[in-house]
Short mmCIF file of C-alpha atoms and ligand atoms in Angstrom, two decimals:
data_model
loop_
_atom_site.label_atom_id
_atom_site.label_comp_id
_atom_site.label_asym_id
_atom_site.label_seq_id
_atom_site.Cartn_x
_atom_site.Cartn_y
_atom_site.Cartn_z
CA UNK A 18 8.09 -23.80 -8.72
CA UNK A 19 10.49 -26.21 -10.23
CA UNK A 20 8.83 -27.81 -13.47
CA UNK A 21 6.82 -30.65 -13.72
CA UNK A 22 5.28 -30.31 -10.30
CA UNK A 23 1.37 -29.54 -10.11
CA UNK A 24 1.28 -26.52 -7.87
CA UNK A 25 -1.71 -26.27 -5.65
CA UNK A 26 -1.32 -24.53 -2.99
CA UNK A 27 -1.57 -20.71 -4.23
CA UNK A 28 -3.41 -20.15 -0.65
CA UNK A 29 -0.17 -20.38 0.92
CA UNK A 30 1.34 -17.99 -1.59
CA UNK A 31 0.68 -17.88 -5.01
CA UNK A 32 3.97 -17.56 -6.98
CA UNK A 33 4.72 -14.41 -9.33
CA UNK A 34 2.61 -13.79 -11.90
CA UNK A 35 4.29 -14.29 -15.21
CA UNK A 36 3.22 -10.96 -15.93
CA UNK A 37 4.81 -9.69 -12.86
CA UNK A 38 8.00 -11.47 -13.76
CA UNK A 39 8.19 -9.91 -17.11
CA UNK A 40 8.00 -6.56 -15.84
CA UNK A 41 10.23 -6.70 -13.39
CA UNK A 42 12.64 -8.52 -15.44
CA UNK A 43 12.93 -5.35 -17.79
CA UNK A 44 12.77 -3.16 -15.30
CA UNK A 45 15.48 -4.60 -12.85
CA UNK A 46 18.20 -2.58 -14.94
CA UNK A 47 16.92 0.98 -14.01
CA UNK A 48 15.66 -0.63 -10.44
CA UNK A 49 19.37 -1.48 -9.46
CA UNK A 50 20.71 2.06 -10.17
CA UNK A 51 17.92 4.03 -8.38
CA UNK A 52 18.52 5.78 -5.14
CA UNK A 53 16.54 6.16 -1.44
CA UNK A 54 13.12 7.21 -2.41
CA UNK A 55 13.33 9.94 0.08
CA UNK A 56 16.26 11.33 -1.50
CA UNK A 57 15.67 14.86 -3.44
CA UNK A 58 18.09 13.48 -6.43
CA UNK A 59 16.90 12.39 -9.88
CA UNK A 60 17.68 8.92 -8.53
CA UNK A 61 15.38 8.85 -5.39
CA UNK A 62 12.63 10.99 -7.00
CA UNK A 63 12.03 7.86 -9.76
CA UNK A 64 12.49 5.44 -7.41
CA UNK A 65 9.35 7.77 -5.47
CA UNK A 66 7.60 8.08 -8.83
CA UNK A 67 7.40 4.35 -9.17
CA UNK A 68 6.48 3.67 -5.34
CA UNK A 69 3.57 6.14 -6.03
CA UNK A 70 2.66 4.21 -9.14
CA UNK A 71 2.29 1.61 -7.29
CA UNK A 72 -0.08 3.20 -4.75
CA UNK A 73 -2.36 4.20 -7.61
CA UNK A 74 -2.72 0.94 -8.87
CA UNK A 75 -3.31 -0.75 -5.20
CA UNK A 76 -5.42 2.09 -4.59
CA UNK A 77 -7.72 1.09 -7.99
CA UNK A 78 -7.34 -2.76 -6.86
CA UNK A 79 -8.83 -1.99 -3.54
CA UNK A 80 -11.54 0.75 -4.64
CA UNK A 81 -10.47 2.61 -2.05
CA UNK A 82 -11.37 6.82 -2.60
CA UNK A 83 -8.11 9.16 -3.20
CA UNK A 84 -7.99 10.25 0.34
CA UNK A 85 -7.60 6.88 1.88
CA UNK A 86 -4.50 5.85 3.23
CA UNK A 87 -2.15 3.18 1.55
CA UNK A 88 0.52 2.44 3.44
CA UNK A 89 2.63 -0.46 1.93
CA UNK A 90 3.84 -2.61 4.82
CA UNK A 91 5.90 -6.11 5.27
CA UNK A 92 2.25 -7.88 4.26
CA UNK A 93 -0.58 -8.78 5.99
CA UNK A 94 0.68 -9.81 9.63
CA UNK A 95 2.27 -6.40 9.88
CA UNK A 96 -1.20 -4.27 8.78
CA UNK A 97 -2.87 -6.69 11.30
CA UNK A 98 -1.09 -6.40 14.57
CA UNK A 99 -0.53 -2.67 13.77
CA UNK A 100 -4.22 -2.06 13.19
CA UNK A 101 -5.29 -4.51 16.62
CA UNK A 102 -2.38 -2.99 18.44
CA UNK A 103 -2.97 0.50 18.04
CA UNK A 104 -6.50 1.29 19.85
CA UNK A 105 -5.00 -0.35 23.55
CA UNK A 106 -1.26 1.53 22.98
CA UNK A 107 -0.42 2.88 26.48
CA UNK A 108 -2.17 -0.13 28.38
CA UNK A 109 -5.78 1.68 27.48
CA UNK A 110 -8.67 -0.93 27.72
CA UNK A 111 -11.02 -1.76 25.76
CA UNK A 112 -13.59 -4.56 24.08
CA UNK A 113 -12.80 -6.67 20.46
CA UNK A 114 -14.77 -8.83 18.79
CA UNK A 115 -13.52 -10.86 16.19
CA UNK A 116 -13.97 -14.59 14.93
CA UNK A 117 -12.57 -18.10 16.14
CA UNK A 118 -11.43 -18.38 12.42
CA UNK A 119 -9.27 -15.63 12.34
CA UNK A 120 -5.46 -15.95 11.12
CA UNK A 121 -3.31 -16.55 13.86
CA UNK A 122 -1.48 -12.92 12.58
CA UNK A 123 -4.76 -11.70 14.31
CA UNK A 124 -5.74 -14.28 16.83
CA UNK A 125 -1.86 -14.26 18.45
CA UNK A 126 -1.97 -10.29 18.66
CA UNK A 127 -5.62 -10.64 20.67
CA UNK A 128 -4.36 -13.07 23.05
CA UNK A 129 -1.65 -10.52 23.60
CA UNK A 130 -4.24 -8.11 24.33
CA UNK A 131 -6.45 -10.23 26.54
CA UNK A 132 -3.49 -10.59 28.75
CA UNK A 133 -2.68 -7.26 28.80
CA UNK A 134 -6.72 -6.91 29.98
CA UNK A 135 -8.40 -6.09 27.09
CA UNK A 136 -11.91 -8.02 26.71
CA UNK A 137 -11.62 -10.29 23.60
CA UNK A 138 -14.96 -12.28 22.54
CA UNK A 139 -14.28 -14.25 19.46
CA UNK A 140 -17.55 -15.48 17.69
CA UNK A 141 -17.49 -18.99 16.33
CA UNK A 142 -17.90 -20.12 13.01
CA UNK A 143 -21.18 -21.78 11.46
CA UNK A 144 -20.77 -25.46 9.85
CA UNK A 145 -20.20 -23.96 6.67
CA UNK A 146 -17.14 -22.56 7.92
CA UNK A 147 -19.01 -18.78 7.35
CA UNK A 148 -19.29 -16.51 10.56
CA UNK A 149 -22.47 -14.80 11.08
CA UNK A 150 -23.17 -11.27 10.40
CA UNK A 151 -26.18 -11.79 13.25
CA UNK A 152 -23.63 -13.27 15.38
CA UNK A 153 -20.88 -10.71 15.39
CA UNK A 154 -24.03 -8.19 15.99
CA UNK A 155 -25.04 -9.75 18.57
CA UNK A 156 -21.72 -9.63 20.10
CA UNK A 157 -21.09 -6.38 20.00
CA UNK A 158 -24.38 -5.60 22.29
CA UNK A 159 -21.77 -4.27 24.89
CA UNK A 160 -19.90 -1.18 23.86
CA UNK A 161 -16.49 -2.41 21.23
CA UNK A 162 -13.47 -0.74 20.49
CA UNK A 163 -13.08 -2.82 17.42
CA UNK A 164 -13.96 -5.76 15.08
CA UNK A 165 -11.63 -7.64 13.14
CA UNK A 166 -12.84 -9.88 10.45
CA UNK A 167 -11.39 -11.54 7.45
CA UNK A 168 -12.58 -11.48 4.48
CA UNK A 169 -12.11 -14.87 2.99
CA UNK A 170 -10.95 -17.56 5.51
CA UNK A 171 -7.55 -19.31 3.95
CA UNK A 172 -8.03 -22.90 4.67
CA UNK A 173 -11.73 -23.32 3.69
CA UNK A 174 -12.13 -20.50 1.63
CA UNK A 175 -15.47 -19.37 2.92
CA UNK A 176 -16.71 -15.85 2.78
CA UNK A 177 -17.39 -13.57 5.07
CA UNK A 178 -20.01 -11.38 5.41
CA UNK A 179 -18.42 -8.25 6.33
CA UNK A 180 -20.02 -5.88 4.21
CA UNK A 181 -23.28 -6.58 6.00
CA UNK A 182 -21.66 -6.21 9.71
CA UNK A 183 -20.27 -3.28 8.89
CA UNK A 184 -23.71 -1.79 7.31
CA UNK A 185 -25.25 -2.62 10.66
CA UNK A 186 -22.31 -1.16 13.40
CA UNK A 187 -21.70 1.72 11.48
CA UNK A 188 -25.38 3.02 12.23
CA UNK A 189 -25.25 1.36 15.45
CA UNK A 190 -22.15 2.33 17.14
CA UNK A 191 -20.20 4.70 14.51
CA UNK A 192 -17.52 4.85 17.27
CA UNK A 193 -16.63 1.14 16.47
CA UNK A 194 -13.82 0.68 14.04
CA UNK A 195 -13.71 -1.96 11.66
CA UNK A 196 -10.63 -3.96 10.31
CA UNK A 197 -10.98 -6.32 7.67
CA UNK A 198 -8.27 -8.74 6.93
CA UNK A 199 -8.22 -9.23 2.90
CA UNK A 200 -5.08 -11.16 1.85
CA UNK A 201 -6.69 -14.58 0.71
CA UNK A 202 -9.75 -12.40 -1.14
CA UNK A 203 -7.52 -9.81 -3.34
CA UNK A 204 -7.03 -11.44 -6.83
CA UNK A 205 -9.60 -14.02 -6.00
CA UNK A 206 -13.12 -12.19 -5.57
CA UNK A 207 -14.07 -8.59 -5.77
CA UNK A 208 -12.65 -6.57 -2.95
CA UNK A 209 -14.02 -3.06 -2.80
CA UNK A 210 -13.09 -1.05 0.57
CA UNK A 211 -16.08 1.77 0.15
CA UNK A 212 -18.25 -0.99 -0.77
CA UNK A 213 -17.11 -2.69 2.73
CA UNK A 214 -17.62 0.08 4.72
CA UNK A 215 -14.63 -0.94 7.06
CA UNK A 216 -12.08 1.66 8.54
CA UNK A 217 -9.00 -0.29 7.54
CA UNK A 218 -7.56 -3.29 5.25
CA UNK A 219 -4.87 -5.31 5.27
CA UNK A 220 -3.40 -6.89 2.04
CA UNK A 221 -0.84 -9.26 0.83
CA UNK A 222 1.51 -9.19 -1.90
CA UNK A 223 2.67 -12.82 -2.31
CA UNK A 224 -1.16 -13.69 -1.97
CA UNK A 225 -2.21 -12.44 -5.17
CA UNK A 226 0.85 -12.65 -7.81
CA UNK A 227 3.81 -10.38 -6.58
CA UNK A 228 6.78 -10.96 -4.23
CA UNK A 229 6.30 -11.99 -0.84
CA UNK A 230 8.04 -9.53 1.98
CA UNK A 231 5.41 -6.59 0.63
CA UNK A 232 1.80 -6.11 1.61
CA UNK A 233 -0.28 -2.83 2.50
CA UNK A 234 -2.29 -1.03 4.97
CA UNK A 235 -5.38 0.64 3.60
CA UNK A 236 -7.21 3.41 6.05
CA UNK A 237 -9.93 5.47 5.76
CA UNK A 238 -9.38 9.25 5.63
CA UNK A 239 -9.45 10.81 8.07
CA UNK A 240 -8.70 7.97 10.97
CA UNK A 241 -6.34 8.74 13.64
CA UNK A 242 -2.83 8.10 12.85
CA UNK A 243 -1.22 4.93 13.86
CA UNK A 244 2.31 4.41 13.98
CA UNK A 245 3.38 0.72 12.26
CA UNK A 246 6.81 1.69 12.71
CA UNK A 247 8.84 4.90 13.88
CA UNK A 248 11.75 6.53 13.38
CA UNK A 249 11.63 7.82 9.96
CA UNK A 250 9.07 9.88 7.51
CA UNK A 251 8.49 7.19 5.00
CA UNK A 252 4.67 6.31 4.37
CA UNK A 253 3.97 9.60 5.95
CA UNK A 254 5.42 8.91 9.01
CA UNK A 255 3.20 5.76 9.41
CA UNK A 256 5.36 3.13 8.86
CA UNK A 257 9.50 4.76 9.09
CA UNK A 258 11.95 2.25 7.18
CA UNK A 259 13.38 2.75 3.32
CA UNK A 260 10.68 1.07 1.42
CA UNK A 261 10.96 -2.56 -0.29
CA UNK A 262 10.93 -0.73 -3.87
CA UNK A 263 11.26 -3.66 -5.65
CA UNK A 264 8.97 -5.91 -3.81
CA UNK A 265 6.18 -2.85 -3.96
CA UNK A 266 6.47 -2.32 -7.87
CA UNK A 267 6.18 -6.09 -7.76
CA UNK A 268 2.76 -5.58 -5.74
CA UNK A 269 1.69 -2.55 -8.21
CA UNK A 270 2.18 -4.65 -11.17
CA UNK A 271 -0.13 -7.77 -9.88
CA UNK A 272 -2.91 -4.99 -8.72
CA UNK A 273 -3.07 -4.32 -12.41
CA UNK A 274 -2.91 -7.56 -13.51
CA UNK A 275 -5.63 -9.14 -11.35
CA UNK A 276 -8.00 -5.78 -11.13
CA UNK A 277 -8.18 -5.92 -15.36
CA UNK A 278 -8.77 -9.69 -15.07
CA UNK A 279 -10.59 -10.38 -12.24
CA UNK A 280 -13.85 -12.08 -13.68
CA UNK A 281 -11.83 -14.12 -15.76
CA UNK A 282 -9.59 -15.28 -13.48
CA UNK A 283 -12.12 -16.02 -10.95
CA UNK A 284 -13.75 -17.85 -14.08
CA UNK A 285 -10.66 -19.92 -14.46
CA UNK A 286 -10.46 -21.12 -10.91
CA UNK A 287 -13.65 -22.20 -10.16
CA UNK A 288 -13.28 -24.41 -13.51
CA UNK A 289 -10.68 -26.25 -12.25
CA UNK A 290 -11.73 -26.07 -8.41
CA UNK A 291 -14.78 -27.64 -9.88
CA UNK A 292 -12.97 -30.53 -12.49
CA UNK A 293 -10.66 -31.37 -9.79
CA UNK A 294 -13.87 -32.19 -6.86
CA UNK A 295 -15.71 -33.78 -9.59
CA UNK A 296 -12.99 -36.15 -10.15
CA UNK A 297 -11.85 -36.52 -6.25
CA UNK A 298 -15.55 -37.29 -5.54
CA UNK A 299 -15.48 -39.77 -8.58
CA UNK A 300 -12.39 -41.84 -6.88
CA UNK A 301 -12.99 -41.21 -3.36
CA UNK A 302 -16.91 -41.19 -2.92
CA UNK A 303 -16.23 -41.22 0.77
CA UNK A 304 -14.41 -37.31 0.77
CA UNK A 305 -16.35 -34.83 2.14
CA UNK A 306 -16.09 -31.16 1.06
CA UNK A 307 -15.94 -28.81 3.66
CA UNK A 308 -15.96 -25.76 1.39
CA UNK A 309 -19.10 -23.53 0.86
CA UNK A 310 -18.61 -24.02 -2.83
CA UNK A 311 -21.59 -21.14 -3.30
CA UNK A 312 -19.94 -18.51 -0.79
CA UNK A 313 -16.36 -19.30 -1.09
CA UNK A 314 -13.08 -18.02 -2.99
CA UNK A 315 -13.53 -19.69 -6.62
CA UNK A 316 -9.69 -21.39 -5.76
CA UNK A 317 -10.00 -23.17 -2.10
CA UNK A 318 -11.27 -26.74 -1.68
CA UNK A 319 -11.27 -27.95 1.89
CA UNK A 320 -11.88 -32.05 2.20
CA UNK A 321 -11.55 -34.76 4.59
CA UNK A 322 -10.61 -37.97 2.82
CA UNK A 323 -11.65 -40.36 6.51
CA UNK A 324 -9.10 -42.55 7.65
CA UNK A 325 -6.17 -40.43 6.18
CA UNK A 326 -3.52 -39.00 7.81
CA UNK A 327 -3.24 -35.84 5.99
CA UNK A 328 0.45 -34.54 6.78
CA UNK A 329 1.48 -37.85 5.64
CA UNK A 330 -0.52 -37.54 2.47
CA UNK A 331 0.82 -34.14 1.75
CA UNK A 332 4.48 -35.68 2.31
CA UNK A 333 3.55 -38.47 -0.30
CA UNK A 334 2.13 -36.34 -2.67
CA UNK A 335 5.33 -33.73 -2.21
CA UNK A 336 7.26 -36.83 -3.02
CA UNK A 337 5.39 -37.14 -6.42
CA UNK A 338 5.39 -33.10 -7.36
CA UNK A 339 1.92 -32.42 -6.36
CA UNK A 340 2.29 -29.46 -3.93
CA UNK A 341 -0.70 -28.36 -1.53
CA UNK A 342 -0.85 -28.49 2.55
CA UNK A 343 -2.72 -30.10 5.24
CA UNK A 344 -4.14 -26.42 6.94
CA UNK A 345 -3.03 -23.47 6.71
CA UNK A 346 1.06 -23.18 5.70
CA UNK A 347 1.65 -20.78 7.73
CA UNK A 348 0.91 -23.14 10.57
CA UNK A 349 2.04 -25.99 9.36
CA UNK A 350 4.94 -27.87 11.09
CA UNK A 351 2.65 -27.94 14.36
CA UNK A 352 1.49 -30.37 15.61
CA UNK A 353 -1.88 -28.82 16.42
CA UNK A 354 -4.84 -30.05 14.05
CA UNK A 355 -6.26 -26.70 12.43
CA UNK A 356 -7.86 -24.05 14.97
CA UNK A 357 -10.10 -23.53 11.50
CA UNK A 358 -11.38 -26.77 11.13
CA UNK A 359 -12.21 -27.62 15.26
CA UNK A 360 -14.13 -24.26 15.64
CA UNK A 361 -16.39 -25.36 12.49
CA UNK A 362 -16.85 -28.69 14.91
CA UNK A 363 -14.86 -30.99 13.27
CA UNK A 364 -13.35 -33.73 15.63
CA UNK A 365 -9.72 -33.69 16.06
CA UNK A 366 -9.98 -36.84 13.92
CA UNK A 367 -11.42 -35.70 11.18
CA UNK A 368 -9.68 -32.10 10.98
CA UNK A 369 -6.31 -34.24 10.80
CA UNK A 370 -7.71 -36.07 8.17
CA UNK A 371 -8.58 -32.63 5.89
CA UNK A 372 -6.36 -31.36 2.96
CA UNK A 373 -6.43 -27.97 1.62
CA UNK A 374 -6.44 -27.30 -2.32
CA UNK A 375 -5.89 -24.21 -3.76
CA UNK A 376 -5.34 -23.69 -7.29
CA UNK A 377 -4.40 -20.86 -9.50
CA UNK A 378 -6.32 -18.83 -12.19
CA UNK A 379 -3.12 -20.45 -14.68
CA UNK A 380 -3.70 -23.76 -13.92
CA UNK A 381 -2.99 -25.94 -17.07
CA UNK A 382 -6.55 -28.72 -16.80
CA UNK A 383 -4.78 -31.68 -17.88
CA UNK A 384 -1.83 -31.46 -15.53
CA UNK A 385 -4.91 -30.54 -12.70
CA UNK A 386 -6.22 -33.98 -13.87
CA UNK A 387 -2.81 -35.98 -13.06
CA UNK A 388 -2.86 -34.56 -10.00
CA UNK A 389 -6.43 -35.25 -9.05
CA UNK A 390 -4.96 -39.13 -10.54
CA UNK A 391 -1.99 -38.87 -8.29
CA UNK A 392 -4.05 -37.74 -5.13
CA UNK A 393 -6.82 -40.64 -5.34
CA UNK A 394 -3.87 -43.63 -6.24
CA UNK A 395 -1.71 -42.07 -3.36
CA UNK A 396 -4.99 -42.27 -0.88
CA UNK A 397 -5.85 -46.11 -1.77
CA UNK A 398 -2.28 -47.16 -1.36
CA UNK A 399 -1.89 -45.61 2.24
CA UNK A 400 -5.34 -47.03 2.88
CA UNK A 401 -4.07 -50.51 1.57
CA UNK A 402 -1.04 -50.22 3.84
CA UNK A 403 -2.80 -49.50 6.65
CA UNK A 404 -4.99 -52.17 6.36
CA UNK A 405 -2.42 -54.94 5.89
CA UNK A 406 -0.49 -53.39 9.29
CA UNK A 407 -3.73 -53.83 11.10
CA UNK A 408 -4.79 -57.23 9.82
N1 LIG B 3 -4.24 -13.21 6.76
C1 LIG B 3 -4.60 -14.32 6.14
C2 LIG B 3 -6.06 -14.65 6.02
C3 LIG B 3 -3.65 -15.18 5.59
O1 LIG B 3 -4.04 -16.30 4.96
C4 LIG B 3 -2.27 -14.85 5.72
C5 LIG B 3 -1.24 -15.77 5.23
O2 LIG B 3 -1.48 -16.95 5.05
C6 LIG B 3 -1.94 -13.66 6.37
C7 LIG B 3 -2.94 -12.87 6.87
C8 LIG B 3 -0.51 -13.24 6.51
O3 LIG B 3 -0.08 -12.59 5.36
P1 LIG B 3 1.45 -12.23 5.11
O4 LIG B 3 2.13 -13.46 4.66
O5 LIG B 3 1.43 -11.15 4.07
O6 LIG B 3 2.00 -11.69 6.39
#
C-alpha cells in the first residue's frame, strides 16, 4: 500500500509480509533462470525442490500428517468449488449441508448444485454471527454427502465450531465428508487439520502474508482422488497446469513466518482490534459491535455506526488514506447489503450501515489511533450533512 495510508482491511487480503518480500527479493535472481518443475534438468529439479519446500512448510502450518495431500491451487475459491464439485460429478445426487454464512466461493457453487438437483440445506447463523455445532447436527439427521463449513467467517470474524461438528459426524455417519474452508483463520488463530478432524481444507495465500493468485488444497490420506484440473501430472495429477512457482514459494515463506509467530501475532492484533473499539466506542457511543470479540479472529471488527451509509463512508475515508470495506471485498461493488450480516438478522438498514475492520499483526498503534480519529470526524460530518439536507 502506498505510504501514509492506514491499511485496514487485511480481511480482504493482507499485503506481503515484509518478510516474504525480503525473501523473495533475494531469491528472484535464481527464480527467473529456473526451468518447468516437471522438467528432469538441473533447472526444473530446483525449481521442484523449492515447490516441495514449500509443501513442507504449508504442511507444518496446517498440522496436517505426512500422508495428507497438499495440493497448491489458484487459492481458496478453486479448493472450494473443486472439493463441493467433486462428490455430484456425472449428475450423481446427493444431500449438503453447509451455513447461510458461507463465502459466496461456496454458496455460488451450491446453488449450482441445487439446480443441478442436489439437496442443499444451509443452516443459519446465531446473533453472534457463530453457527451452531447442534444446528449443523441436527441437520444432517437425513443421510449427507457433505458439510462445508468455514472456519472463521470474513466479515464478522466469528468462529466456527467445526472441530466439534466434525467430532460428532465422524462417529455418526463416517461416510460424511467434511470440508472446511480456512482462508480468513490461517495466520490469524491456530489452524490444525488432525485437530479438526475434517477430510479436506482450503487455504489462501494472499490471506495470510504471501502473493495472491496461490492458495492450497489440503486432503486427508487416503480420500478418493479429485481432479481440480486435468490434462497434465502436476500436483499428482490433481490439479494439471505448470505451477505458480513464484507465487507458491511466496506462500511457503508466510507459512513459516506466521506458524513461528502465531501467538504473538495474534497478540498484536487483538491489541489494536481492542485500542481501536475502545476509542470508536469513546466517539461514537451509539456503534454497535457485531463481532464475538471472545470467539472471533483477534483482527476483524464488525460495527454498525446507525444512520450511516457505509459505502459512502468507506469512499470518504478512501479519500483520506484510511483503507477498510463495507462487507466483504470480494463482494463489494454490489449493490446487495451483506448476505453475512441479514442471515445474523440484521435489517437491510442496519447491515448497510456496518463497516468491516480488519487490521494486521504490523499495525503501527499511533497511526491505528489517527485512523480511529479520522473514522469518528468523518462519521459526525456526514451526520451533520445529512441533517442540514433534511432540515
Ligand atoms: N473463503 C473465504 C472465507 C474468504 O474470505 C475468501 C476471500 O475473501 C475466499 C474463500 C476466497 O479466497 P481466494 O481469494 O484465495 O480465492
Amino acid at each position: 500500500m502506498r505510504s501514509g495510508r492506514i491499511y485496514l482491511d487485511a480481511n480482504a487480503s493482507y499485503g506481503l509480509l515484509p518478510q516474504v518480500a525480503e525473501e523473495l527479493r533475494s531469491l528472484l535472481p535464481e527464480l527467473a533462470q529456473l526451468g518447468n518443475p516437471s522438467a528432469v534438468h538441473a533447472d526444473g529439479q530446483r525449481a521442484r525442490a523449492l515447490i516441495e519446500d514449500a509443501r513442507r512448510e504449508v504442511r507444518a502450518l496446517v498440522d496436517a500428517d505426512p500422508h495428507d495431500r497438499i495440493v497448491f491451487t489458484s487459492g481458496a475459491t478453486e479448493a472450494n468449488n473443486a472439493v463441493l464439485r467433486a462428490p455430484f460429478e456425472g449428475g450423481r445426487k446427493g444431500r449438503v449441508v453447509s451455513s447461510a454464512i458461507e463465502h459466496p466461493c461456496v454458496l455460488e457453487p451450491l446453488s449450482a448444485l441445487e439446480s443441478q438437483g442436489v439437496a442443499v440445506h444451509l443452516v443459519a447463523p446465531d446473533s453472534s454471527g457463530s453457527v451452531s455445532a447442534q444446528r449443523v447436527d441436527e441437520a444432517c439427521a437425513e443421510p449427507t454427502t457433505l458439510v462445508a463449513l468455514m472456519l472463521a467467517n470474513n466479515e464478522t470474524g466469528a468462529l466456527i465450531p467445526v472441530a466439534t461438528v466434525a467430532a460428532a459426524l465422524k462417529e455418526r455417519s463416517p461416510a460424511t465428508r467434511i470440508h472446511c474452508d480456512a482462508a480468513q483463520a490461517i495466520g490469524k488463530v491456530p489452524c490444525s487439520f488432525r485437530a479438526l478432524g475434517v477430510d479436506s481444507l482450503s487455504i489462501s495465500g494472499h490471506k495470510f502474508g504471501a502473493l495472491s493468485g496461490v492458495g492450497a488444497l489440503v486432503v486427508r490420506a487416503g480420500s478418493a482422488p479429485c481432479a481440480l484440473l486435468r490434462g497434465g501430472p502436476q500436483e499428482t495429477r490433481w490439479r494439471a497446469g505448470t505451477e505458480n512457482l513464484i507465487g507458491i514459494v511466496s506462500m511457503g515463506i508466510a507459512a513459516r513466518v506466521v506458524r513461528s509467530s502465531l501467538e504473538q501475532r495474534r497478540a498484536e492484533m487483538a491489541r489494536s482490534r481492542g485500542q481501536l473499539l475502545a476509542q470508536l466506542r469513546e466517539g461514537l457511543p451509539e456503534l454497535r459491535c457485531n463481532t464475538p470479540l471472545e470467539e472471533s479472529l483477534p483482527n476483524t471488527l464488525s460495527v454498525t455506526i446507525p444512520g450511516v451509509d457505509a459505502d459512502d463512508l468507506v469512499v470518504a475515508l478512501d479519500l483520506q488514506g484510511v483503507a477498510l470495506s463495507s462487507g466483504a471485498a470480494c463482494a463489494s461493488g454490489k449493490p446487495d447489503p451483506s448476505h453475512v450480516l441479514l442471515a445474523m438478522g440484521m435489517t437491510e438498514q442496519e447491515a448497510r450501515a456496518t463497516i468491516r475492520i480488519s487490521v494486521r499483526a504490523e499495525q503501527d498503534a499511533q497511526k491505528l489511533y489517527e485512523a480511529g480519529a479520522v473514522i469518528i470526524e468523518t462519521v459526525r460530518r456526514m451526520r451533520e450533512a445529512q441533517q442540514r439536507r433534511s432540515a
